[in-house]
XYZ file of C-alpha atoms in Angstrom:
611
model
C 118.245 231.949 -71.925
C 116.184 229.915 -70.194
C 117.022 226.437 -69.099
C 115.791 223.240 -71.281
C 114.693 220.226 -69.790
C 117.498 217.625 -69.380
C 115.723 215.578 -71.507
C 115.706 218.450 -74.368
C 119.864 217.506 -75.464
C 121.120 215.196 -77.565
C 124.786 214.694 -78.057
C 127.667 214.476 -80.527
C 130.837 213.334 -79.593
C 134.531 212.672 -81.348
C 135.544 209.809 -78.457
C 137.656 212.589 -76.664
C 135.057 214.960 -75.383
C 131.364 215.476 -75.808
C 128.759 218.282 -76.600
C 125.190 218.828 -75.404
C 122.963 219.859 -78.335
C 119.762 221.215 -77.245
C 116.328 221.152 -79.263
C 116.690 224.497 -79.660
C 119.794 224.415 -81.485
C 122.042 225.601 -78.725
C 125.243 223.758 -77.702
C 125.044 224.052 -73.984
C 127.715 221.821 -72.665
C 131.100 221.278 -73.909
C 134.474 220.452 -72.339
C 137.350 220.702 -74.367
C 140.055 218.911 -75.519
C 138.813 216.024 -73.131
C 135.512 214.855 -71.127
C 137.110 215.961 -67.649
C 138.784 219.232 -69.139
C 137.128 222.258 -67.740
C 133.657 223.610 -70.032
C 133.981 226.079 -72.866
C 130.252 225.860 -72.884
C 127.916 225.755 -70.001
C 125.083 227.365 -69.913
C 123.304 224.273 -68.941
C 124.505 225.187 -65.288
C 124.437 228.775 -65.787
C 122.178 230.278 -68.412
C 123.531 233.730 -68.011
C 127.323 233.248 -67.406
C 127.689 229.735 -68.368
C 128.503 230.352 -72.445
C 126.483 229.014 -75.598
C 126.488 228.467 -79.073
C 123.025 228.512 -80.540
C 122.177 228.440 -84.231
C 118.436 229.051 -84.618
C 115.696 230.612 -86.916
C 114.326 234.143 -86.192
C 110.899 233.496 -86.784
C 108.431 233.199 -84.053
C 106.514 229.771 -83.385
C 109.005 227.426 -84.788
C 108.336 223.795 -84.123
C 111.585 221.668 -83.154
C 112.375 218.270 -84.022
C 115.406 216.035 -83.363
C 116.790 213.028 -84.440
C 120.149 211.264 -85.403
C 120.819 210.257 -88.885
C 120.010 206.427 -89.091
C 122.866 204.052 -87.271
C 124.538 206.928 -86.684
C 125.974 209.561 -83.593
C 125.223 212.707 -86.544
C 122.377 214.745 -85.164
C 120.024 216.290 -86.983
C 117.911 219.493 -85.502
C 115.026 220.429 -87.421
C 112.908 223.781 -87.503
C 109.299 223.709 -88.788
C 107.884 226.965 -89.525
C 105.129 228.736 -91.421
C 107.884 230.064 -94.045
C 109.813 226.739 -94.344
C 111.940 224.147 -93.071
C 115.179 224.558 -91.839
C 117.796 221.805 -90.596
C 121.290 222.014 -88.335
C 123.257 218.745 -88.764
C 125.679 218.729 -86.108
C 128.418 216.264 -85.965
C 132.568 215.960 -84.540
C 134.510 214.111 -87.060
C 136.274 211.141 -85.450
C 139.384 211.825 -87.696
C 139.450 215.555 -88.420
C 139.057 217.173 -91.685
C 142.335 217.998 -93.645
C 141.761 221.614 -93.192
C 141.465 221.113 -89.374
C 144.372 222.280 -87.354
C 143.059 221.670 -84.007
C 142.423 218.283 -82.712
C 138.711 218.789 -81.622
C 136.173 220.201 -84.165
C 132.342 220.367 -84.351
C 130.436 220.929 -87.570
C 127.604 222.408 -87.565
C 125.886 222.763 -91.098
C 122.829 224.740 -91.654
C 120.387 224.166 -94.064
C 117.359 225.064 -95.894
C 115.260 222.145 -96.660
C 111.830 223.923 -98.161
C 111.095 227.291 -98.809
C 113.127 230.291 -96.960
C 114.656 230.889 -93.509
C 116.220 233.124 -91.569
C 118.905 232.172 -88.815
C 120.691 233.900 -85.876
C 123.860 232.054 -84.571
C 125.453 233.621 -81.108
C 128.727 232.031 -80.097
C 129.752 233.190 -76.376
C 132.389 231.066 -75.351
C 133.130 230.953 -71.004
C 136.674 229.114 -70.610
C 137.533 227.182 -67.822
C 133.724 226.952 -66.421
C 133.298 230.455 -66.847
C 135.920 231.576 -64.235
C 138.505 232.789 -67.112
C 138.971 235.888 -69.225
C 139.505 235.986 -73.033
C 140.373 237.596 -76.000
C 138.580 237.533 -79.179
C 139.098 238.833 -82.939
C 136.793 238.447 -85.533
C 138.799 238.250 -88.939
C 137.339 237.834 -92.384
C 137.657 233.574 -92.116
C 135.897 233.503 -88.677
C 136.607 234.687 -84.983
C 139.228 233.762 -82.520
C 138.791 233.322 -78.869
C 142.142 233.351 -76.531
C 142.341 232.477 -72.794
C 145.262 231.565 -70.731
C 144.948 227.827 -71.167
C 142.478 226.844 -74.314
C 142.071 229.098 -77.686
C 138.748 228.047 -80.060
C 138.541 229.367 -83.612
C 135.134 229.661 -85.407
C 136.006 229.159 -89.238
C 132.820 230.162 -91.420
C 132.144 231.988 -94.810
C 128.665 233.963 -92.940
C 130.014 237.609 -91.585
C 130.425 237.851 -88.104
C 129.974 240.994 -85.783
C 131.298 241.165 -82.451
C 129.329 241.523 -79.456
C 131.464 241.755 -76.429
C 133.450 238.400 -75.740
C 131.208 236.410 -78.071
C 129.936 236.951 -81.811
C 126.626 236.902 -83.579
C 125.770 236.469 -87.090
C 122.095 236.552 -89.035
C 121.753 234.996 -92.147
C 119.049 233.899 -94.699
C 119.214 231.033 -96.506
C 116.402 229.757 -99.271
C 115.576 226.294 -100.448
C 118.514 224.090 -100.913
C 121.035 226.449 -99.767
C 123.393 225.673 -96.814
C 126.061 227.520 -94.229
C 129.009 225.701 -92.404
C 130.385 226.877 -89.505
C 133.495 224.840 -87.935
C 134.420 225.521 -84.062
C 137.551 223.778 -83.290
C 140.789 224.200 -80.374
C 143.658 226.202 -82.220
C 147.209 226.628 -81.207
C 147.709 230.333 -79.597
C 147.741 232.778 -82.274
C 147.433 230.553 -85.278
C 144.041 231.986 -86.250
C 140.601 230.509 -86.466
C 141.445 228.175 -89.148
C 140.183 228.132 -92.975
C 136.031 227.534 -93.498
C 135.396 224.504 -95.359
C 134.019 224.460 -98.770
C 129.992 222.612 -99.506
C 132.393 220.048 -101.436
C 134.303 219.435 -97.942
C 131.734 219.888 -95.552
C 129.653 217.060 -97.229
C 132.982 214.790 -97.680
C 133.002 215.639 -93.734
C 129.645 214.367 -92.989
C 129.965 211.323 -95.355
C 133.227 209.864 -93.569
C 131.686 210.828 -90.355
C 128.331 209.016 -90.863
C 130.532 205.436 -92.842
C 132.424 205.721 -89.063
C 129.132 205.327 -87.492
C 127.603 202.955 -89.547
C 131.196 200.308 -89.884
C 130.930 200.443 -86.072
C 127.565 199.438 -85.269
C 127.491 196.587 -87.962
C 129.528 195.216 -85.772
C 126.625 194.759 -83.332
C 125.507 191.391 -83.140
C 122.015 191.906 -81.180
C 119.220 191.141 -83.726
C 116.313 190.875 -81.400
C 112.744 192.513 -80.165
C 114.734 195.612 -79.450
C 117.382 196.192 -82.150
C 116.946 199.889 -82.610
C 116.881 200.908 -78.623
C 119.907 198.627 -77.829
C 121.781 200.232 -81.035
C 121.200 203.626 -79.519
C 122.278 202.312 -76.365
C 125.968 200.938 -78.062
C 125.951 203.977 -80.110
C 125.764 206.315 -76.815
C 128.465 203.985 -75.022
C 130.471 204.693 -77.503
C 130.421 208.556 -77.468
C 131.254 207.966 -73.889
C 134.072 206.245 -74.446
C 138.146 207.928 -74.283
C 139.693 206.731 -77.228
C 143.395 206.903 -75.806
C 142.609 204.314 -72.878
C 139.649 202.712 -73.525
C 137.902 203.941 -70.580
C 133.914 205.015 -70.263
C 133.037 208.152 -68.430
C 130.106 207.218 -66.034
C 128.202 210.075 -67.714
C 129.734 213.184 -69.834
C 128.421 215.855 -67.558
C 128.794 217.195 -64.216
C 125.993 218.304 -61.085
C 122.992 218.280 -63.118
C 120.393 217.583 -60.667
C 119.144 214.681 -58.841
C 116.398 216.596 -57.574
C 115.948 220.261 -58.964
C 117.225 222.811 -56.580
C 118.771 220.208 -54.243
C 122.407 219.608 -53.200
C 122.537 216.075 -54.988
C 124.789 217.216 -57.919
C 128.042 215.269 -58.647
C 130.852 215.200 -61.070
C 130.618 211.973 -63.385
C 133.169 212.583 -65.797
C 135.232 209.788 -64.576
C 135.607 205.761 -64.505
C 134.373 204.090 -61.775
C 135.651 200.266 -61.596
C 132.104 199.353 -60.625
C 131.201 200.035 -64.348
C 133.324 197.083 -65.256
C 131.295 194.125 -64.921
C 128.352 195.835 -66.730
C 130.411 197.290 -69.535
C 132.581 194.503 -70.173
C 129.465 191.842 -70.300
C 127.201 194.193 -71.937
C 129.549 195.123 -74.937
C 130.541 191.581 -75.233
C 126.785 189.894 -75.094
C 126.109 192.103 -78.176
C 129.591 191.491 -79.843
C 131.352 194.545 -79.473
C 134.696 192.978 -77.989
C 136.917 195.403 -79.451
C 135.774 197.874 -76.705
C 135.511 195.445 -74.216
C 139.031 194.627 -74.680
C 140.264 198.206 -74.657
C 138.432 198.727 -71.304
C 139.665 195.408 -70.070
C 143.219 196.739 -70.728
C 142.752 200.274 -68.893
C 141.137 198.224 -65.805
C 144.189 195.760 -65.821
C 146.773 199.031 -65.608
C 144.555 199.778 -62.480
C 145.415 196.908 -61.273
C 149.534 197.304 -61.773
C 148.529 200.606 -59.311
C 147.262 199.751 -56.178
C 147.207 201.793 -53.379
C 150.111 201.562 -50.540
C 147.505 199.148 -48.427
C 146.572 196.821 -51.790
C 143.347 198.216 -52.303
C 141.923 199.389 -55.748
C 140.254 203.051 -55.458
C 136.546 203.263 -56.654
C 137.345 205.572 -59.434
C 140.107 207.129 -61.587
C 140.372 209.932 -64.094
C 139.937 208.462 -67.717
C 143.420 208.916 -68.085
C 144.201 206.613 -64.785
C 144.916 209.206 -62.725
C 143.937 208.878 -59.014
C 143.438 212.234 -57.432
C 140.196 213.505 -58.185
C 139.674 216.868 -55.981
C 136.014 217.882 -55.766
C 135.735 221.384 -55.249
C 132.372 223.886 -55.841
C 132.250 226.660 -58.412
C 130.041 229.127 -56.338
C 129.784 231.723 -58.975
C 127.752 229.747 -61.087
C 124.119 229.200 -60.328
C 123.352 225.588 -60.950
C 120.701 224.045 -63.331
C 117.799 225.777 -62.455
C 119.309 227.301 -59.485
C 120.502 223.372 -58.044
C 123.342 224.403 -56.118
C 126.359 223.516 -55.491
C 128.097 223.120 -58.477
C 130.914 220.321 -58.103
C 133.804 219.495 -60.168
C 135.835 216.412 -58.995
C 134.670 214.146 -56.911
C 135.086 213.822 -53.630
C 134.108 209.775 -53.265
C 137.313 208.869 -55.122
C 138.939 207.998 -51.686
C 135.990 206.416 -50.063
C 135.635 202.460 -49.042
C 133.507 200.636 -51.799
C 134.312 196.938 -50.936
C 131.661 195.950 -53.454
C 133.728 197.160 -56.563
C 136.203 194.034 -55.959
C 133.296 191.743 -57.297
C 132.642 193.539 -60.055
C 135.985 193.582 -61.058
C 136.732 190.053 -60.625
C 132.975 189.261 -62.614
C 134.250 191.118 -65.453
C 137.566 189.457 -65.836
C 136.065 186.260 -65.438
C 133.930 187.378 -68.183
C 136.140 188.042 -70.007
C 138.645 185.125 -69.957
C 135.228 183.159 -70.797
C 134.233 185.241 -73.800
C 136.703 187.360 -74.672
C 140.819 186.617 -74.406
C 142.126 184.676 -71.539
C 144.066 186.659 -69.271
C 147.909 186.405 -68.570
C 149.626 185.314 -66.028
C 151.205 188.558 -64.644
C 147.930 190.186 -64.460
C 146.360 186.811 -62.708
C 149.208 187.779 -59.767
C 147.453 190.927 -59.083
C 143.843 189.632 -59.015
C 145.289 187.321 -56.335
C 146.918 189.800 -54.214
C 143.429 191.622 -54.297
C 141.451 188.480 -53.659
C 143.039 188.220 -50.589
C 143.077 191.883 -49.685
C 139.243 190.995 -50.150
C 139.576 188.120 -47.793
C 141.710 190.418 -45.400
C 139.107 193.408 -44.908
C 135.424 192.043 -46.224
C 134.402 192.384 -42.653
C 134.850 196.343 -42.338
C 132.094 198.566 -42.810
C 132.065 200.752 -45.872
C 130.244 203.417 -48.029
C 128.583 200.904 -50.070
C 127.739 201.492 -53.820
C 125.523 204.289 -53.230
C 128.406 206.256 -51.884
C 126.592 207.461 -49.106
C 127.951 210.459 -46.767
C 126.035 209.692 -43.756
C 128.556 207.344 -42.293
C 129.566 203.561 -42.767
C 127.460 200.618 -42.891
C 127.874 196.951 -43.149
C 125.850 197.329 -46.860
C 124.691 193.908 -47.872
C 125.616 194.483 -51.725
C 129.229 195.287 -50.185
C 129.087 191.880 -48.803
C 127.988 190.513 -51.625
C 130.316 191.785 -53.821
C 132.977 190.445 -51.489
C 131.466 187.335 -52.197
C 131.147 187.293 -56.131
C 135.082 188.570 -55.918
C 135.884 185.266 -54.373
C 133.691 182.916 -55.867
C 135.272 184.356 -59.445
C 138.335 184.133 -58.385
C 138.002 180.185 -57.686
C 136.080 179.820 -60.746
C 139.060 181.518 -63.027
C 141.913 179.909 -60.878
C 140.042 176.457 -61.503
C 139.491 177.178 -65.253
C 142.729 178.475 -65.866
C 144.743 176.152 -63.005
C 146.526 179.427 -61.795
C 148.234 178.831 -58.479
C 145.570 179.860 -55.768
C 145.086 180.043 -51.901
C 141.728 177.810 -52.590
C 141.841 176.673 -49.348
C 141.399 179.940 -47.576
C 138.933 181.541 -50.422
C 137.083 178.651 -49.893
C 136.428 178.981 -46.366
C 135.814 183.088 -46.828
C 133.260 182.424 -49.587
C 131.084 180.058 -47.355
C 131.589 182.670 -44.670
C 130.368 185.409 -46.219
C 127.340 183.495 -47.870
C 126.138 182.335 -44.065
C 126.665 185.842 -42.889
C 124.628 187.551 -45.305
C 121.866 184.946 -45.425
C 121.939 185.136 -41.165
C 122.669 189.090 -41.232
C 121.361 190.101 -44.844
C 118.066 188.488 -44.472
C 115.236 190.603 -42.182
C 112.398 187.630 -40.621
C 110.054 191.500 -40.388
C 110.448 192.353 -43.790
C 110.585 188.921 -45.396
C 113.228 190.644 -47.591
C 116.821 190.995 -47.840
C 117.590 194.680 -46.509
C 120.291 197.341 -46.844
C 122.634 196.878 -44.209
C 123.000 194.800 -40.773
C 119.953 195.650 -38.610
C 118.329 197.371 -41.227
C 115.066 197.730 -41.772
C 115.148 199.485 -45.190
C 115.452 197.576 -48.748
C 117.670 198.426 -51.040
C 117.450 197.623 -54.983
C 120.762 196.886 -55.435
C 120.068 193.568 -53.867
C 118.123 192.697 -57.033
C 121.519 191.944 -58.046
C 121.711 188.271 -56.004
C 120.418 186.448 -58.836
C 121.911 188.202 -61.596
C 125.167 186.876 -59.896
C 124.507 183.683 -59.309
C 124.594 184.344 -55.361
C 120.934 182.703 -55.140
C 118.892 181.194 -57.682
C 116.136 183.748 -59.021
C 113.319 180.989 -57.751
C 114.778 181.015 -54.231
C 111.876 181.602 -51.507
C 113.894 184.291 -50.385
C 114.968 186.010 -53.515
C 111.153 185.603 -54.645
C 110.227 187.370 -51.220
C 113.048 189.724 -51.645
C 111.726 190.731 -55.304
C 107.828 191.196 -54.394
C 108.866 193.229 -51.194
C 111.109 195.982 -53.814
C 108.474 195.050 -56.179
C 105.629 197.155 -54.166
C 104.687 200.581 -53.922
C 106.681 203.069 -51.374
C 103.189 203.428 -49.703
C 103.524 199.638 -49.055
C 107.118 199.676 -48.013
C 108.086 198.837 -51.294
C 110.299 200.832 -54.252
C 108.511 200.507 -57.292
C 106.185 203.461 -58.523
C 104.232 203.045 -61.776
C 107.096 200.464 -63.078
C 110.051 202.763 -61.636
C 112.223 202.020 -59.196
C 113.894 204.180 -56.288
C 117.053 202.947 -54.798
C 116.190 203.172 -51.306
C 113.861 205.220 -49.240
C 115.820 208.486 -48.816
C 113.347 209.380 -45.454
C 114.893 205.571 -43.823
C 118.296 205.866 -45.379
C 120.904 207.841 -43.666
C 122.768 208.916 -47.090
C 124.059 212.526 -45.396
C 121.966 214.356 -48.001
C 119.184 216.519 -47.923
C 116.292 216.583 -50.877
C 114.652 213.724 -52.985
C 115.492 212.166 -55.767
C 113.859 210.551 -58.657
C 114.014 207.066 -59.447
C 117.089 205.466 -60.595
C 116.899 203.905 -64.209
C 119.687 201.218 -63.746
C 117.490 200.033 -60.705
C 114.015 199.325 -62.843
C 116.519 197.553 -65.563
C 118.175 195.799 -62.859
C 114.256 194.743 -61.812
C 113.074 193.929 -65.398
C 116.161 191.677 -65.614
C 115.490 190.097 -61.884
C 111.872 189.177 -62.874
C 112.886 187.757 -66.895
C 115.360 185.503 -64.393
C 112.230 184.487 -62.176
C 109.822 184.237 -64.690
C 111.738 181.466 -66.543
C 109.525 179.037 -65.044
C 106.722 181.610 -64.664
C 104.615 183.268 -67.137
C 103.458 185.597 -65.207
C 106.523 187.143 -64.094
C 107.667 187.162 -67.655
C 105.130 189.166 -68.747
C 105.407 191.255 -66.502
C 109.207 192.176 -67.091
C 108.406 192.881 -70.924
C 105.554 195.079 -69.820
C 108.119 196.974 -67.391
C 110.999 196.984 -70.069
C 108.366 198.465 -72.569
C 106.898 201.168 -69.729
C 110.325 202.211 -69.257
C 111.445 202.777 -72.544
C 108.602 205.014 -73.033
C 111.020 207.311 -70.493
C 113.709 207.693 -72.756
C 114.163 211.209 -74.340
C 112.881 211.246 -77.945
C 116.485 210.308 -78.825
C 116.299 206.965 -76.708
C 119.032 208.553 -74.213
C 118.447 208.281 -70.403
C 119.821 209.980 -67.470
C 120.583 208.950 -64.263
C 117.326 209.506 -62.991
C 113.265 209.934 -63.647
C 111.563 212.533 -61.723
C 107.823 212.033 -60.511
C 106.754 213.907 -63.886
C 109.011 211.930 -66.420
C 111.484 214.381 -66.569
C 115.205 213.303 -66.921
C 117.324 213.610 -63.669
C 120.762 213.457 -62.657
C 123.863 213.601 -65.323
C 123.015 212.703 -68.842
C 123.500 210.230 -70.726
C 124.293 207.576 -67.893
C 126.456 205.050 -69.444
C 125.286 202.769 -66.396
C 122.100 202.840 -67.426
C 122.554 201.873 -70.695
C 124.831 198.932 -70.415
C 121.520 197.534 -68.283
C 119.389 198.225 -70.449
C 121.279 196.524 -73.178
C 121.703 193.569 -70.516
C 118.086 193.205 -69.842
C 117.086 193.310 -73.259
C 119.345 190.517 -74.224
C 118.271 188.667 -71.476
C 114.145 189.102 -71.820
C 114.864 188.415 -75.234
C 116.394 185.362 -74.807
C 113.646 184.201 -72.327
C 110.811 185.064 -74.687
C 112.425 183.416 -77.585
C 112.929 180.179 -75.478
C 109.019 180.214 -74.285
C 107.782 180.759 -77.567
């Protein structure tokens, strides 16, 4: 198999785990039973050893299409050939089918829509990131795969042939005929399960479609970019871990920020930083239930503070604290991008900005969702006092640099936000608070940012104290109400960032780099693409600055529309966009889709206000 471009994938899931399905009909990434479990298919990280589950026509010269069943996460992959048209309908039932013996199922329905078509099916699991051996058995009902830690059953009425540690099948379909494959985790020794009848498969499909349509009907956004916002919301729901309400940053690990490079990380965890964007983004479009679930997850983390009273920057989706990083040297990595990392060594970094994002999310939830309780407030008060004690420390910053700690401006900004939102919340709810101290420290941080964060030579806010480098994270200043969007210093920073790299800026054809990698000591080699979330931050900063300036508002709209053109064929974004418009980094990324929702909401509102 050859590697597919990252943007060639769609996603299906069941709110516990998720699969990447290529336009070529191959499932090249699936972890089971959960997002952060070891993989059973990982061809996207090693096209020879990683394992895959592929169904595709045998004919040559086939054209591939892919789209979602309207308003759902049911994925259709279509094949057009000279002899006919075939489709695979892929989905994971949210509630397992009556015949399901496993907790997690992938259902693949293959059909001939027009004419006739011959398909080949290949299922080669590779358990535990292709580290564990497994046994297999072909039965009249399908095939069973047994490893030390996990067993899978593939149930189908199509006759299977054993091929090494996998199975294959070749079958023809006439117009109107279908074949169904049900892959599920099974108890050891229980067999592969019973294949679905045509009626049962149809009923399962209808139930899954109905679930997604009922869910997206709760979305209240009706603006100019309704379809785009709905797709982002549906993607975010797929990244949600139902048992806890946590949202993974991305469902993949070690997809490279630069092909062939070492900037490859595991994103299958939940960052506290995502809190404000998650709660704000979901509540803005009416999805208050998901915001409430995530807030409960955050409250639980606040009850598990570190011995020094601090929070971790990220946690496992189940709330676990230790996320030990290791490299999988037996895997080649996507197109040779090594090392392949699982776990994330940044979990114990000091990143002071997380307290601002946490407090902003709590403040917004208290305002637009439900009032928080006193017990939760006691933990928040403790955290705000921790910020007052520690805001002057250096840290690794929002970008989790591995080149040494600095006094990052964004970290100071979000420390200011933490204290500011604490004061606002205390006043609004009449909570007991250390107001005098908080006011004093908040003002001290503000003045320090304005003196040490402002670079007179660059006429802009820079990355850290003493730096000449720009940082796209500073676009957040007006978004968190630290500065007015039309403050002269903010407008100058906006203009500096919104210049080409050749002119010292961070913007290339409406796409935004997070910083200049040649000027920033982030401890890593190689290049990276533009950061999609930063582009949406710039759109929103321009939008807010454009409320009294039509030209800036129109620039924001054009930039937003151009950015939409860099989504993949399904409207999904990876973390970054490369020089040739290709997707880079883990895919799809929650942060990017949350920023898209926020930018779309505010841009639509501003355009409506201007008429």
